[in-house]
Amino acid sequence: MKKRLLFAVTALFTGCSFSYAQMTISKTNALFAPMFKMINTTQEVKLGKRLTTSTTVRTRPASNLNFFGLGTINVEGQNYTPFGRSKLSAIGNITELRIYGAKKGAFHGFYFGPYFTYTHYKLTSASIREAFHDANGVEYDGDIQQVIKLNIAGGGIECGTQGVYAKGHFCVDWTILGMGFGTLGFQGGIEASNTSENFDLRNYPDDVANTKMGIEKYFTFKRTIDATSVTIGAKIPFIVFRTGLSFGFGYGANWHIGHKKDKNAIDGSTTQPTAPTGQWR
């Protein structure tokens, strides 16, 4: 038991030491992220002389999106624009495999390679109080909120250029362009809350049929109706593209890249000092 525990502890510390020794660059997107209130962080790690892998995690905490002008909701001939006081949230990931030039090596200069991206968006509107009528003309009330969820997943090929300065401490990464294909998963509808007793959207087919999402003229969806929600959903082909400008810094035991004195650290080799002749090594 003690031997197993010792082995586990040794393996843990060995893994930590290896991770620390790897040259790593941490970056953040300075081009579009602030414009859309996105928070993101990128970690790029060296895998070989010309090869790195990069992972970006990004999120947008739910916040108002006052300028977003999605379509109106039409209820019994009246138009509402609840997305004038909407909230948008998002979370996503970008994973890249970068191949750099043979002359400059990893982290330096022009690069290209495949990438995969996934992002989930959720847009919620303000609530409005609405009345619905059953077949007998009885009125039922509820607070209606529109919710739209988008899932974008795909991959493609990208190219860019990166420079590392100040003895490897400062990095500028420009993803020139990435393009590919993926799918756009759409799910939207209305949700009812604070309803009157016996409220059930399935009992108001006429009122539900008159409720529009504002995008029917672009797509045809099948509706799903339950007691407190009406949802529509579909997946369609989608062209994905990306570009960006990031700034960051390098760290790790081999972080002084781009200097002759660290050439051996760059390519992963080490040179052991030679002991004088006649001495025990």
Short mmCIF file of C-alpha atoms in Angstrom, two decimals:
data_model
loop_
_atom_site.label_atom_id
_atom_site.label_comp_id
_atom_site.label_asym_id
_atom_site.label_seq_id
_atom_site.Cartn_x
_atom_site.Cartn_y
_atom_site.Cartn_z
CA MET A 1 0.00 0.00 0.00
CA LYS A 2 2.82 2.38 0.92
CA LYS A 3 4.62 1.61 -2.34
CA ARG A 4 1.48 2.40 -4.32
CA LEU A 5 0.99 5.66 -2.45
CA LEU A 6 4.64 6.62 -3.00
CA PHE A 7 4.31 5.83 -6.70
CA ALA A 8 1.15 7.97 -7.01
CA VAL A 9 2.76 10.93 -5.24
CA THR A 10 5.90 10.60 -7.37
CA ALA A 11 3.86 10.48 -10.57
CA LEU A 12 1.88 13.54 -9.47
CA PHE A 13 4.95 15.64 -8.81
CA THR A 14 6.62 14.39 -11.98
CA GLY A 15 3.58 15.46 -14.00
CA CYS A 16 3.55 18.87 -12.31
CA SER A 17 7.25 19.33 -12.99
CA PHE A 18 6.81 18.39 -16.65
CA SER A 19 3.87 20.78 -17.02
CA TYR A 20 5.87 23.61 -15.49
CA ALA A 21 8.87 22.87 -17.70
CA GLN A 22 6.80 23.09 -20.87
CA MET A 23 6.95 26.41 -22.65
CA THR A 24 3.48 27.97 -22.41
CA ILE A 25 2.00 31.24 -23.63
CA SER A 26 -1.13 32.70 -22.01
CA LYS A 27 -3.15 35.16 -24.12
CA THR A 28 -6.40 37.07 -24.25
CA ASN A 29 -8.31 38.38 -27.27
CA ALA A 30 -8.12 42.16 -27.55
CA LEU A 31 -9.98 42.65 -30.83
CA PHE A 32 -13.61 41.50 -30.59
CA ALA A 33 -13.91 40.24 -27.01
CA PRO A 34 -14.31 43.70 -25.38
CA MET A 35 -16.83 44.74 -28.04
CA PHE A 36 -19.16 41.83 -27.20
CA LYS A 37 -18.41 41.73 -23.45
CA MET A 38 -16.70 38.35 -23.86
CA ILE A 39 -14.12 37.14 -21.37
CA ASN A 40 -11.60 34.69 -22.77
CA THR A 41 -8.27 33.10 -21.97
CA THR A 42 -5.97 31.10 -24.25
CA GLN A 43 -3.23 28.63 -23.37
CA GLU A 44 -0.76 27.63 -26.11
CA VAL A 45 1.62 24.76 -25.31
CA LYS A 46 4.53 23.44 -27.34
CA LEU A 47 4.29 19.83 -28.58
CA GLY A 48 7.31 19.69 -30.90
CA LYS A 49 9.83 21.78 -32.81
CA ARG A 50 7.13 23.22 -35.09
CA LEU A 51 3.94 22.06 -33.40
CA THR A 52 1.79 23.63 -30.67
CA THR A 53 -1.73 23.17 -29.37
CA SER A 54 -3.90 26.09 -28.30
CA THR A 55 -7.10 26.03 -26.24
CA THR A 56 -9.36 29.05 -25.72
CA VAL A 57 -12.17 29.21 -23.17
CA ARG A 58 -14.58 32.11 -23.50
CA THR A 59 -17.70 33.23 -21.69
CA ARG A 60 -20.15 36.10 -21.57
CA PRO A 61 -21.94 36.60 -18.26
CA ALA A 62 -25.65 37.31 -18.69
CA SER A 63 -26.06 41.05 -19.23
CA ASN A 64 -28.30 43.49 -21.05
CA LEU A 65 -28.14 43.71 -24.81
CA ASN A 66 -30.19 46.83 -25.38
CA PHE A 67 -29.15 47.36 -29.01
CA PHE A 68 -30.10 43.88 -30.17
CA GLY A 69 -33.05 44.21 -32.56
CA LEU A 70 -34.49 40.73 -33.03
CA GLY A 71 -37.96 40.30 -34.57
CA THR A 72 -41.14 41.24 -32.77
CA ILE A 73 -43.72 39.00 -31.14
CA ASN A 74 -47.24 39.28 -32.55
CA VAL A 75 -50.06 38.41 -30.17
CA GLU A 76 -53.66 38.94 -31.27
CA GLY A 77 -52.64 41.57 -33.79
CA GLN A 78 -50.40 43.50 -31.39
CA ASN A 79 -46.65 43.73 -31.85
CA TYR A 80 -44.20 43.59 -28.94
CA THR A 81 -40.45 44.09 -28.93
CA PRO A 82 -39.38 42.51 -25.64
CA PHE A 83 -35.81 42.10 -26.86
CA GLY A 84 -35.37 45.82 -26.35
CA ARG A 85 -34.51 44.81 -22.75
CA SER A 86 -32.92 41.46 -23.46
CA LYS A 87 -30.09 39.58 -21.76
CA LEU A 88 -27.45 37.58 -23.60
CA SER A 89 -25.08 34.97 -22.17
CA ALA A 90 -22.56 32.70 -23.86
CA ILE A 91 -19.92 30.06 -23.25
CA GLY A 92 -17.60 28.38 -25.73
CA ASN A 93 -14.28 26.78 -26.63
CA ILE A 94 -11.78 26.91 -29.51
CA THR A 95 -9.15 24.18 -29.88
CA GLU A 96 -6.32 24.62 -32.40
CA LEU A 97 -3.40 22.58 -33.71
CA ARG A 98 -0.75 24.96 -35.05
CA ILE A 99 2.09 24.17 -37.44
CA TYR A 100 4.85 26.79 -37.61
CA GLY A 101 7.62 27.25 -40.17
CA ALA A 102 10.70 25.01 -40.05
CA LYS A 103 13.13 27.94 -39.85
CA LYS A 104 11.69 29.81 -36.86
CA GLY A 105 9.98 26.91 -35.09
CA ALA A 106 7.15 26.82 -32.59
CA PHE A 107 5.59 30.09 -31.40
CA HIS A 108 7.37 32.17 -34.08
CA GLY A 109 6.09 33.64 -37.33
CA PHE A 110 3.50 32.26 -39.74
CA TYR A 111 1.37 29.28 -38.72
CA PHE A 112 -1.54 27.25 -40.09
CA GLY A 113 -3.59 24.25 -39.02
CA PRO A 114 -7.01 22.88 -38.16
CA TYR A 115 -9.31 24.24 -35.47
CA PHE A 116 -12.56 23.22 -33.79
CA THR A 117 -15.04 25.63 -32.23
CA TYR A 118 -18.21 25.36 -30.14
CA THR A 119 -20.28 28.21 -28.70
CA HIS A 120 -23.61 28.23 -26.87
CA TYR A 121 -25.65 31.45 -26.77
CA LYS A 122 -28.77 32.13 -24.73
CA LEU A 123 -30.93 35.18 -25.30
CA THR A 124 -33.84 35.98 -22.98
CA SER A 125 -36.38 38.74 -23.35
CA ALA A 126 -38.26 40.81 -20.84
CA SER A 127 -41.61 39.39 -19.68
CA ILE A 128 -44.99 40.69 -20.78
CA ARG A 129 -48.38 39.91 -19.22
CA GLU A 130 -50.69 38.22 -21.72
CA ALA A 131 -54.18 36.71 -21.78
CA PHE A 132 -55.14 33.43 -23.48
CA HIS A 133 -58.61 32.01 -24.14
CA ASP A 134 -59.80 28.41 -24.21
CA ALA A 135 -62.54 26.96 -26.42
CA ASN A 136 -65.22 28.27 -24.03
CA GLY A 137 -63.84 31.80 -24.07
CA VAL A 138 -62.47 31.59 -20.52
CA GLU A 139 -59.45 33.87 -20.04
CA TYR A 140 -56.16 32.74 -18.47
CA ASP A 141 -53.20 35.02 -17.75
CA GLY A 142 -49.46 34.51 -17.60
CA ASP A 143 -46.10 36.32 -17.86
CA ILE A 144 -44.65 35.42 -21.25
CA GLN A 145 -40.92 35.46 -21.91
CA GLN A 146 -39.16 34.65 -25.17
CA VAL A 147 -36.03 32.47 -24.98
CA ILE A 148 -33.68 31.69 -27.86
CA LYS A 149 -30.72 29.28 -27.67
CA LEU A 150 -28.07 28.93 -30.36
CA ASN A 151 -25.43 26.21 -30.55
CA ILE A 152 -22.69 26.69 -33.13
CA ALA A 153 -20.27 23.80 -33.66
CA GLY A 154 -17.80 23.30 -36.47
CA GLY A 155 -14.22 23.28 -37.63
CA GLY A 156 -11.95 24.39 -40.40
CA ILE A 157 -8.48 25.60 -41.38
CA GLU A 158 -6.88 28.79 -40.12
CA CYS A 159 -3.72 30.79 -40.66
CA GLY A 160 -2.02 33.55 -38.74
CA THR A 161 1.24 34.98 -37.49
CA GLN A 162 2.72 35.35 -34.03
CA GLY A 163 5.63 37.31 -32.62
CA VAL A 164 7.35 36.84 -29.26
CA TYR A 165 9.35 39.74 -27.86
CA ALA A 166 11.18 40.93 -24.73
CA LYS A 167 13.08 37.68 -24.20
CA GLY A 168 9.94 35.62 -24.56
CA HIS A 169 7.89 37.57 -22.05
CA PHE A 170 5.50 39.34 -24.45
CA CYS A 171 3.47 37.85 -27.30
CA VAL A 172 1.32 39.26 -30.12
CA ASP A 173 -0.84 36.73 -31.96
CA TRP A 174 -2.85 37.66 -35.06
CA THR A 175 -5.21 35.00 -36.37
CA ILE A 176 -5.57 36.32 -39.91
CA LEU A 177 -8.47 34.12 -40.99
CA GLY A 178 -10.06 30.78 -40.22
CA MET A 179 -12.87 29.28 -42.30
CA GLY A 180 -14.79 26.03 -42.23
CA PHE A 181 -18.17 24.37 -41.92
CA GLY A 182 -20.43 23.38 -39.06
CA THR A 183 -23.99 23.31 -37.82
CA LEU A 184 -26.22 25.93 -36.27
CA GLY A 185 -28.60 24.43 -33.75
CA PHE A 186 -31.57 26.67 -33.02
CA GLN A 187 -34.10 26.31 -30.22
CA GLY A 188 -36.50 29.07 -29.36
CA GLY A 189 -39.96 29.73 -28.05
CA ILE A 190 -42.01 31.28 -25.31
CA GLU A 191 -42.15 30.35 -21.64
CA ALA A 192 -44.96 31.22 -19.22
CA SER A 193 -44.59 31.99 -15.51
CA ASN A 194 -46.79 33.45 -12.75
CA THR A 195 -49.77 31.88 -14.49
CA SER A 196 -53.37 31.82 -13.37
CA GLU A 197 -54.91 28.59 -12.10
CA ASN A 198 -55.34 25.80 -14.69
CA PHE A 199 -53.22 27.69 -17.23
CA ASP A 200 -52.24 25.36 -20.10
CA LEU A 201 -50.98 26.57 -23.48
CA ARG A 202 -52.23 23.36 -25.10
CA ASN A 203 -55.79 24.55 -24.47
CA TYR A 204 -55.39 27.77 -26.48
CA PRO A 205 -54.58 26.60 -30.04
CA ASP A 206 -55.84 29.78 -31.68
CA ASP A 207 -53.84 32.12 -29.46
CA VAL A 208 -50.74 29.96 -29.73
CA ALA A 209 -51.07 29.82 -33.53
CA ASN A 210 -51.17 33.63 -33.62
CA THR A 211 -47.93 33.89 -31.64
CA LYS A 212 -44.99 34.45 -33.98
CA MET A 213 -41.25 34.28 -33.26
CA GLY A 214 -40.31 36.89 -35.86
CA ILE A 215 -38.14 34.53 -37.95
CA GLU A 216 -40.77 32.36 -39.64
CA LYS A 217 -40.22 34.18 -42.93
CA TYR A 218 -36.66 32.82 -42.99
CA PHE A 219 -37.12 29.26 -41.66
CA THR A 220 -39.82 26.65 -41.26
CA PHE A 221 -39.96 24.97 -37.86
CA LYS A 222 -42.04 22.34 -36.17
CA ARG A 223 -43.62 23.46 -32.91
CA THR A 224 -43.66 21.57 -29.62
CA ILE A 225 -46.27 22.69 -27.09
CA ASP A 226 -46.62 21.79 -23.41
CA ALA A 227 -48.41 23.38 -20.48
CA THR A 228 -46.10 26.39 -20.01
CA SER A 229 -43.97 26.61 -23.15
CA VAL A 230 -43.98 26.61 -26.92
CA THR A 231 -40.67 25.69 -28.55
CA ILE A 232 -39.34 25.28 -32.06
CA GLY A 233 -36.01 23.85 -33.09
CA ALA A 234 -33.85 22.91 -36.04
CA LYS A 235 -30.27 22.32 -37.19
CA ILE A 236 -28.97 23.86 -40.36
CA PRO A 237 -25.56 23.90 -42.14
CA PHE A 238 -23.47 26.88 -41.18
CA ILE A 239 -20.25 28.52 -42.38
CA VAL A 240 -17.87 29.22 -39.49
CA PHE A 241 -15.04 31.72 -39.61
CA ARG A 242 -12.78 33.42 -37.12
CA THR A 243 -10.21 36.16 -36.79
CA GLY A 244 -8.63 37.78 -33.79
CA LEU A 245 -5.81 39.72 -32.21
CA SER A 246 -4.42 38.50 -28.89
CA PHE A 247 -1.76 39.66 -26.46
CA GLY A 248 -0.05 37.49 -23.89
CA PHE A 249 3.10 36.42 -22.07
CA GLY A 250 5.30 33.33 -21.95
CA TYR A 251 6.35 31.34 -18.93
CA GLY A 252 7.79 27.97 -17.92
CA ALA A 253 11.31 26.69 -17.40
CA ASN A 254 12.10 27.13 -21.11
CA TRP A 255 10.42 30.46 -21.64
CA HIS A 256 13.43 32.46 -22.94
CA ILE A 257 12.68 31.51 -26.51
CA GLY A 258 14.27 33.11 -29.53
CA HIS A 259 17.75 33.53 -28.01
CA LYS A 260 20.93 31.65 -28.91
CA LYS A 261 21.72 30.84 -25.30
CA ASP A 262 18.40 28.98 -25.08
CA LYS A 263 18.56 27.22 -28.44
CA ASN A 264 18.78 23.81 -26.80
CA ALA A 265 15.76 24.56 -24.64
CA ILE A 266 13.74 25.47 -27.72
CA ASP A 267 14.15 22.15 -29.50
CA GLY A 268 13.75 20.16 -26.30
CA SER A 269 17.36 18.90 -26.09
CA THR A 270 19.76 19.45 -23.24
CA THR A 271 23.55 19.61 -23.13
CA GLN A 272 25.24 18.14 -20.08
CA PRO A 273 28.56 19.67 -18.94
CA THR A 274 31.56 17.45 -19.67
CA ALA A 275 33.65 16.50 -16.67
CA PRO A 276 37.45 16.98 -16.88
CA THR A 277 39.46 13.94 -18.01
CA GLY A 278 40.36 11.61 -15.24
CA GLN A 279 37.55 12.68 -12.93
CA TRP A 280 34.70 10.40 -11.91
CA ARG A 281 31.37 11.27 -13.54
#
